[in-house]
Short mmCIF file of C-alpha atoms and ligand atoms in Angstrom, two decimals:
data_model
loop_
_atom_site.label_atom_id
_atom_site.label_comp_id
_atom_site.label_asym_id
_atom_site.label_seq_id
_atom_site.Cartn_x
_atom_site.Cartn_y
_atom_site.Cartn_z
CA MET H 15 119.87 96.81 113.14
CA GLN H 16 122.97 95.00 114.29
CA LEU H 17 126.31 96.42 113.13
CA SER H 18 128.80 93.66 112.28
CA ILE H 19 132.54 94.21 112.40
CA LYS H 20 135.23 92.36 110.45
CA SER H 21 138.83 93.47 110.98
CA ALA H 22 141.44 93.75 108.26
CA ASP H 23 144.09 90.99 108.38
CA LYS H 24 146.86 93.34 107.40
CA LEU H 25 147.04 97.01 108.36
CA LYS H 26 148.48 99.68 106.07
CA PRO H 27 151.34 101.91 107.21
CA ILE H 28 150.04 105.16 108.70
CA PRO H 29 151.45 108.19 106.83
CA ASP H 30 153.52 110.98 108.37
CA SER H 31 150.89 113.51 109.42
CA SER H 32 153.04 116.52 108.54
CA ALA H 33 153.10 115.55 104.83
CA LEU H 34 149.38 115.09 104.15
CA SER H 35 147.54 116.56 101.20
CA PHE H 36 143.80 116.15 100.57
CA GLY H 37 141.95 112.95 99.78
CA THR H 38 144.68 110.59 98.56
CA ILE H 39 145.08 108.12 101.46
CA PHE H 40 142.36 105.93 102.98
CA THR H 41 142.23 104.02 106.25
CA ASP H 42 142.06 100.23 106.78
CA HIS H 43 138.29 99.89 107.25
CA MET H 44 135.06 101.28 105.83
CA PHE H 45 131.38 101.21 106.71
CA ASN H 46 128.97 99.59 104.24
CA MET H 47 125.21 99.13 104.21
CA ASP H 48 122.78 98.06 101.47
CA TYR H 49 119.23 98.91 100.52
CA ASN H 50 116.58 96.94 98.70
CA PRO H 51 112.81 97.44 98.73
CA GLU H 52 112.20 94.15 100.63
CA LYS H 53 114.61 94.70 103.51
CA GLY H 54 115.05 98.50 103.48
CA TRP H 55 118.51 99.56 104.66
CA HIS H 56 120.18 96.41 105.96
CA ASN H 57 123.42 94.57 106.62
CA PRO H 58 125.35 97.46 108.20
CA ARG H 59 128.97 96.42 108.56
CA ILE H 60 132.43 97.71 109.21
CA GLU H 61 134.87 95.74 107.12
CA PRO H 62 138.27 96.07 105.44
CA TYR H 63 138.52 98.98 102.97
CA ALA H 64 138.01 97.40 99.55
CA PRO H 65 136.89 98.15 95.98
CA ILE H 66 133.16 97.88 95.23
CA ASN H 67 132.35 95.17 92.75
CA MET H 68 129.90 96.45 90.13
CA ASP H 69 128.19 95.27 87.00
CA PRO H 70 129.06 97.60 84.09
CA SER H 71 125.33 98.37 83.81
CA THR H 72 125.11 99.66 87.42
CA MET H 73 122.85 102.71 87.34
CA VAL H 74 125.14 105.11 89.18
CA LEU H 75 127.72 104.72 86.41
CA HIS H 76 125.22 105.83 83.78
CA TYR H 77 122.88 108.34 85.35
CA GLY H 78 124.83 109.67 88.30
CA GLN H 79 122.27 108.94 91.02
CA SER H 80 124.72 109.56 93.82
CA ILE H 81 125.06 111.82 96.85
CA PHE H 82 127.72 112.39 99.47
CA GLU H 83 128.69 114.32 102.58
CA GLY H 84 131.96 115.73 103.89
CA LEU H 85 132.82 116.15 107.57
CA LYS H 86 135.91 115.89 109.72
CA ALA H 87 137.14 114.31 112.94
CA TYR H 88 139.79 116.24 114.88
CA ARG H 89 142.41 115.16 117.39
CA THR H 90 142.55 117.56 120.30
CA GLY H 91 145.62 118.55 122.32
CA SER H 92 144.64 116.07 125.05
CA GLY H 93 144.50 113.22 122.50
CA SER H 94 140.70 112.90 122.42
CA ILE H 95 138.83 112.75 119.11
CA GLN H 96 135.86 114.94 118.25
CA LEU H 97 133.48 115.72 115.40
CA PHE H 98 132.16 119.10 114.29
CA ARG H 99 128.36 119.28 113.81
CA PRO H 100 128.07 115.71 112.44
CA LYS H 101 124.33 115.54 112.99
CA ASP H 102 123.88 118.47 110.61
CA ASN H 103 125.75 116.49 107.97
CA PHE H 104 123.48 113.48 108.37
CA LYS H 105 120.42 115.72 108.26
CA ARG H 106 121.66 117.24 105.01
CA PHE H 107 122.44 113.72 103.73
CA ASN H 108 118.74 112.92 104.06
CA ASN H 109 117.78 116.18 102.32
CA SER H 110 120.00 115.12 99.43
CA CYS H 111 118.36 111.65 99.51
CA ARG H 112 114.95 113.24 99.06
CA LEU H 113 116.05 115.33 96.06
CA LEU H 114 117.74 112.36 94.39
CA CYS H 115 114.86 109.89 95.07
CA ILE H 116 117.06 107.80 97.38
CA PRO H 117 115.47 106.15 100.45
CA GLU H 118 116.32 108.07 103.61
CA VAL H 119 118.65 106.71 106.27
CA ASP H 120 118.43 106.50 110.06
CA GLU H 121 120.59 109.50 111.03
CA ASN H 122 121.20 108.33 114.61
CA PHE H 123 122.22 104.85 113.53
CA LEU H 124 124.67 106.27 110.99
CA PHE H 125 126.09 108.65 113.57
CA ASP H 126 126.66 105.78 116.02
CA SER H 127 128.19 103.60 113.30
CA LEU H 128 130.51 106.44 112.29
CA LYS H 129 131.71 106.81 115.88
CA LYS H 130 132.49 103.06 115.96
CA LEU H 131 134.36 103.27 112.66
CA ILE H 132 136.44 106.23 113.87
CA THR H 133 137.17 104.44 117.15
CA ILE H 134 138.50 101.43 115.20
CA GLU H 135 140.62 103.77 113.05
CA LYS H 136 141.74 106.04 115.91
CA ASN H 137 145.42 105.59 115.12
CA TRP H 138 144.78 107.23 111.73
CA LEU H 139 143.80 110.57 113.32
CA PRO H 140 146.66 112.85 112.29
CA ASP H 141 148.07 115.28 114.85
CA ALA H 142 150.14 117.77 112.81
CA PRO H 143 148.71 121.34 112.84
CA GLY H 144 145.81 121.79 110.43
CA THR H 145 145.33 118.07 109.77
CA SER H 146 142.19 116.01 110.40
CA LEU H 147 140.40 112.83 109.39
CA TYR H 148 138.08 113.65 106.49
CA ILE H 149 134.90 111.56 106.43
CA ARG H 150 133.05 110.82 103.21
CA PRO H 151 129.61 109.20 103.54
CA THR H 152 128.25 108.33 100.07
CA ILE H 153 125.20 106.63 98.55
CA ILE H 154 125.18 105.17 95.05
CA ALA H 155 122.43 103.60 92.90
CA MET H 156 123.15 99.90 92.41
CA ASP H 157 120.52 98.42 90.05
CA PRO H 158 122.07 96.77 86.97
CA PHE H 159 119.67 98.48 84.54
CA LEU H 160 119.86 100.93 81.66
CA GLY H 161 116.37 102.43 81.77
CA VAL H 162 116.13 105.90 83.28
CA ARG H 163 114.34 105.80 86.65
CA ALA H 164 115.32 105.87 90.31
CA SER H 165 117.21 102.73 91.29
CA TYR H 166 115.54 100.15 93.56
CA THR H 167 118.80 99.17 95.29
CA TYR H 168 121.59 101.24 96.84
CA ARG H 169 124.93 101.00 98.60
CA LEU H 170 125.83 103.41 101.38
CA PHE H 171 129.47 103.60 102.38
CA ILE H 172 131.66 105.75 104.60
CA ILE H 173 135.38 106.05 103.95
CA LEU H 174 137.96 107.95 106.00
CA SER H 175 140.97 109.88 104.76
CA PRO H 176 143.66 111.61 106.85
CA VAL H 177 144.04 115.07 105.28
CA GLY H 178 145.99 118.30 105.34
CA ALA H 179 144.86 121.55 103.71
CA TYR H 180 142.39 121.31 100.81
CA TYR H 181 144.14 124.01 98.80
CA SER H 182 147.88 123.67 98.34
CA ALA H 183 148.04 127.37 99.32
CA GLY H 184 146.92 126.35 102.86
CA PHE H 185 145.40 129.27 104.79
CA ASN H 186 146.52 131.80 102.21
CA PRO H 187 144.52 133.81 99.68
CA VAL H 188 143.33 131.97 96.58
CA LYS H 189 142.51 133.38 93.14
CA ILE H 190 138.95 132.89 91.91
CA LEU H 191 137.50 133.27 88.43
CA VAL H 192 133.89 134.42 88.06
CA THR H 193 132.49 132.51 85.11
CA LYS H 194 130.02 134.03 82.68
CA ASP H 195 129.98 131.09 80.31
CA HIS H 196 128.79 128.23 82.50
CA VAL H 197 126.37 127.63 85.34
CA ARG H 198 126.50 125.05 88.10
CA ALA H 199 122.81 124.73 88.99
CA VAL H 200 119.44 126.32 88.35
CA ARG H 201 116.36 126.92 90.46
CA GLY H 202 114.41 123.67 90.71
CA GLY H 203 117.53 121.58 89.99
CA LEU H 204 119.95 119.78 92.29
CA GLY H 205 121.96 122.79 93.46
CA GLU H 206 121.12 122.49 97.14
CA ALA H 207 121.76 118.73 97.22
CA LYS H 208 125.23 117.40 97.80
CA ALA H 209 124.85 115.47 94.58
CA SER H 210 127.84 114.16 92.66
CA ALA H 211 126.19 115.60 89.55
CA ASN H 212 126.76 119.16 90.81
CA TYR H 213 130.48 118.51 90.89
CA ALA H 214 130.42 116.98 87.39
CA ALA H 215 128.68 120.17 86.21
CA SER H 216 131.49 122.23 87.69
CA LEU H 217 134.41 120.52 85.94
CA TYR H 218 134.45 122.22 82.55
CA ALA H 219 134.60 125.74 83.95
CA GLY H 220 137.00 124.56 86.67
CA GLU H 221 139.46 123.27 84.10
CA ALA H 222 139.21 126.53 82.12
CA ALA H 223 139.89 128.48 85.33
CA HIS H 224 142.95 126.34 86.15
CA LYS H 225 144.38 127.02 82.68
CA GLU H 226 144.19 130.74 83.46
CA GLY H 227 145.92 130.23 86.81
CA TYR H 228 142.79 130.42 89.00
CA THR H 229 142.10 127.95 91.80
CA GLN H 230 138.31 127.78 91.59
CA VAL H 231 135.23 129.18 89.90
CA LEU H 232 132.71 131.55 91.45
CA TRP H 233 129.28 130.67 90.07
CA LEU H 234 126.57 133.14 89.15
CA ASP H 235 122.87 132.25 89.14
CA GLY H 236 121.70 130.01 86.31
CA ILE H 237 118.96 132.32 85.04
CA GLU H 238 120.21 135.89 84.83
CA GLN H 239 123.88 135.24 85.53
CA LYS H 240 123.92 138.30 87.77
CA TYR H 241 123.58 137.01 91.29
CA ILE H 242 126.42 135.33 93.12
CA GLU H 243 125.84 131.73 94.21
CA GLU H 244 128.88 129.83 95.52
CA VAL H 245 132.31 128.48 94.70
CA GLY H 246 132.44 124.79 93.72
CA SER H 247 133.72 123.56 97.06
CA MET H 248 132.77 126.48 99.33
CA ASN H 249 130.12 129.06 100.13
CA ILE H 250 131.21 132.67 99.68
CA PHE H 251 131.22 135.78 101.91
CA PHE H 252 131.88 139.46 101.17
CA VAL H 253 132.82 142.07 103.73
CA ILE H 254 131.48 145.36 102.36
CA ASP H 255 131.93 148.35 104.67
CA ASP H 256 131.12 146.79 108.04
CA GLU H 257 128.65 144.17 106.78
CA ILE H 258 129.33 140.48 106.21
CA ILE H 259 127.18 139.43 103.27
CA THR H 260 126.55 135.95 101.87
CA PRO H 261 124.05 134.88 99.20
CA SER H 262 120.79 133.66 100.72
CA LEU H 263 119.88 130.00 100.29
CA ASN H 264 117.68 129.96 97.22
CA GLY H 265 117.45 126.29 96.31
CA SER H 266 120.46 126.23 94.03
CA ILE H 267 123.11 126.93 96.68
CA LEU H 268 124.45 124.28 99.05
CA SER H 269 123.45 124.91 102.65
CA GLY H 270 126.98 124.79 104.04
CA ILE H 271 127.49 123.81 107.66
CA THR H 272 130.60 125.97 107.85
CA ARG H 273 128.57 128.78 106.21
CA ASN H 274 126.01 128.46 108.98
CA SER H 275 128.79 128.41 111.60
CA VAL H 276 130.35 131.58 110.13
CA LEU H 277 126.99 133.36 110.35
CA ALA H 278 126.44 132.18 113.94
CA LEU H 279 129.93 133.16 115.12
CA SER H 280 129.85 136.57 113.41
CA LYS H 281 126.44 137.30 114.93
CA SER H 282 127.66 136.24 118.37
CA TRP H 283 130.46 138.81 118.04
CA GLY H 284 127.94 141.54 117.26
CA LEU H 285 128.98 141.84 113.62
CA LYS H 286 126.39 142.74 111.02
CA THR H 287 125.69 139.58 109.01
CA ILE H 288 123.29 139.56 106.10
CA GLU H 289 121.98 136.77 103.90
CA ARG H 290 120.64 138.32 100.72
CA ARG H 291 120.91 138.32 96.95
CA ILE H 292 124.08 140.05 95.86
CA THR H 293 125.14 140.72 92.28
CA ILE H 294 128.65 140.49 90.89
CA ASP H 295 128.23 144.11 89.73
CA GLU H 296 127.64 145.20 93.32
CA VAL H 297 130.86 143.46 94.38
CA MET H 298 132.86 145.05 91.55
CA GLN H 299 131.41 148.49 92.40
CA ALA H 300 132.14 148.03 96.09
CA HIS H 301 135.73 147.33 95.13
CA ALA H 302 135.88 150.39 92.86
CA SER H 303 134.64 152.63 95.68
CA GLY H 304 137.01 151.10 98.23
CA LYS H 305 134.23 149.44 100.24
CA LEU H 306 135.06 145.80 99.52
CA LYS H 307 137.18 144.87 102.49
CA GLU H 308 137.34 141.08 102.23
CA VAL H 309 136.15 138.07 100.30
CA PHE H 310 136.42 134.56 101.72
CA GLY H 311 135.00 131.09 101.20
CA SER H 312 133.79 128.61 103.81
CA GLY H 313 133.58 124.83 103.63
CA THR H 314 134.36 121.66 105.54
CA ALA H 315 137.32 120.78 103.36
CA ALA H 316 138.57 124.36 102.96
CA VAL H 317 137.52 125.71 106.44
CA ILE H 318 137.92 129.46 105.72
CA SER H 319 139.66 130.34 102.50
CA PRO H 320 140.53 134.00 101.91
CA VAL H 321 140.17 135.20 98.32
CA GLY H 322 142.99 137.52 97.20
CA GLU H 323 141.98 138.02 93.59
CA LEU H 324 138.76 137.90 91.59
CA LYS H 325 138.53 137.97 87.81
CA TYR H 326 135.25 138.86 86.12
CA GLY H 327 135.32 139.35 82.35
CA ASP H 328 138.30 141.60 81.62
CA LYS H 329 138.43 142.98 85.15
CA VAL H 330 140.82 141.63 87.73
CA ILE H 331 140.54 142.94 91.27
CA THR H 332 142.84 142.43 94.21
CA VAL H 333 141.09 142.05 97.56
CA SER H 334 142.65 142.93 100.96
CA ASP H 335 145.93 143.66 99.13
CA GLY H 336 146.08 139.94 98.35
CA LYS H 337 146.50 139.20 102.07
CA VAL H 338 144.41 137.41 104.67
CA GLY H 339 141.75 139.85 105.94
CA SER H 340 141.02 140.35 109.63
CA VAL H 341 137.48 138.89 109.56
CA ALA H 342 138.63 135.75 107.72
CA ASN H 343 141.52 135.43 110.14
CA LYS H 344 139.31 135.77 113.20
CA LEU H 345 136.78 133.25 111.85
CA PHE H 346 139.46 130.75 110.90
CA LYS H 347 140.96 130.95 114.37
CA ALA H 348 137.62 130.73 116.17
CA LEU H 349 136.39 127.77 114.10
CA THR H 350 139.60 125.78 114.30
CA ASP H 351 139.97 126.55 118.02
CA ILE H 352 136.56 124.94 118.58
CA GLN H 353 137.22 122.07 116.18
CA TYR H 354 140.57 121.17 117.76
CA GLY H 355 139.27 121.67 121.30
CA ARG H 356 141.53 124.65 122.08
CA GLU H 357 138.48 126.73 123.00
CA LYS H 358 135.34 125.76 124.82
CA ASP H 359 132.43 124.98 122.49
CA THR H 360 129.67 127.28 123.65
CA MET H 361 127.58 126.62 120.53
CA GLY H 362 126.88 122.90 121.07
CA TRP H 363 128.71 121.98 117.86
CA ILE H 364 131.13 119.36 119.15
CA GLU H 365 130.41 115.64 119.50
CA GLN H 366 132.96 113.60 121.37
CA VAL H 367 134.06 110.28 119.83
CA ILE H 368 136.73 109.17 122.31
C1 LIG E 422 133.60 119.60 101.66
O1 LIG E 422 133.92 120.75 102.00
O2 LIG E 422 133.55 118.65 102.44
C2 LIG E 422 133.25 119.31 100.30
O3 LIG E 422 132.40 118.50 100.10
C3 LIG E 422 133.97 120.00 99.25
C4 LIG E 422 134.62 119.07 98.34
C5 LIG E 422 135.95 118.55 98.61
C6 LIG E 422 133.84 118.49 97.27
#
């Protein structure tokens, strides 16, 4: 496939990198590619960032057949640009395709196209501490049709957004509400796909949590509502005694790339890391007996996000005295040192763009 490139006539002003929030500003160009059953994926192109023209009957608007990814490009101290584990994102993109009945994509071609897009947009790479270029590959169902079935046609696009911290708190503890009233996903559903529908399912409880002053929701399993799953935009870790515990991947939890990196780094430091089922009662008891040392989330957007407070039913617990714990701190430093090229990448996680 031949990638075509059309440059924007007029470039937008590039924002001050020290004042960036998350996901509000987009660069001058985007990548687009279409699918139909006759041609397969075709017409890959980098072109000016623009709205997508859609018939009101377009299937994605009605039945939510849509998936996405989230990854970041980082500017290093020497001015080069690098990506963190991008091939894992494209692999997961194809896993999501399979679950949502979307035709799979050529991961290597997408990776090469992404590198071209970032190279064109290199001036948009912010350089203030903690900033990066967030990358959002997405696929949407494009048939103009109201019957319920998998679409025959699709649009794949990649947009880029210079970002600062995902949470306005930055690298500071957030407050999380454990919900008993709602579930995000169930076994056999879409939980492990990065499907837009999972995020739609998270909104009601998220809004309720915000009203109570909590940043995000911690989800319990959809069947017994006992076992901890994940937070809407992050996987979750508990440090109990000297063990780092995270829920095992059970089909309804997203297989986070940062989650996997946390496990790999912790293991490489000789820490005890365990993937297993863990109940909310076990966490509350560990707190009561003084064994719950830390709770933190992991995600591309959030990196490592310490949790300072958890509310479950009537109980509110403070974790690590509401401060950043030492394990979260060490992981945040190690991950960001690799991502920003301050430390050598001994894990093979970095892909150089320029
Ligand atoms: C990410 O961490 O990239 C995510 O996809 C979370 C989110 C902003 C939906």
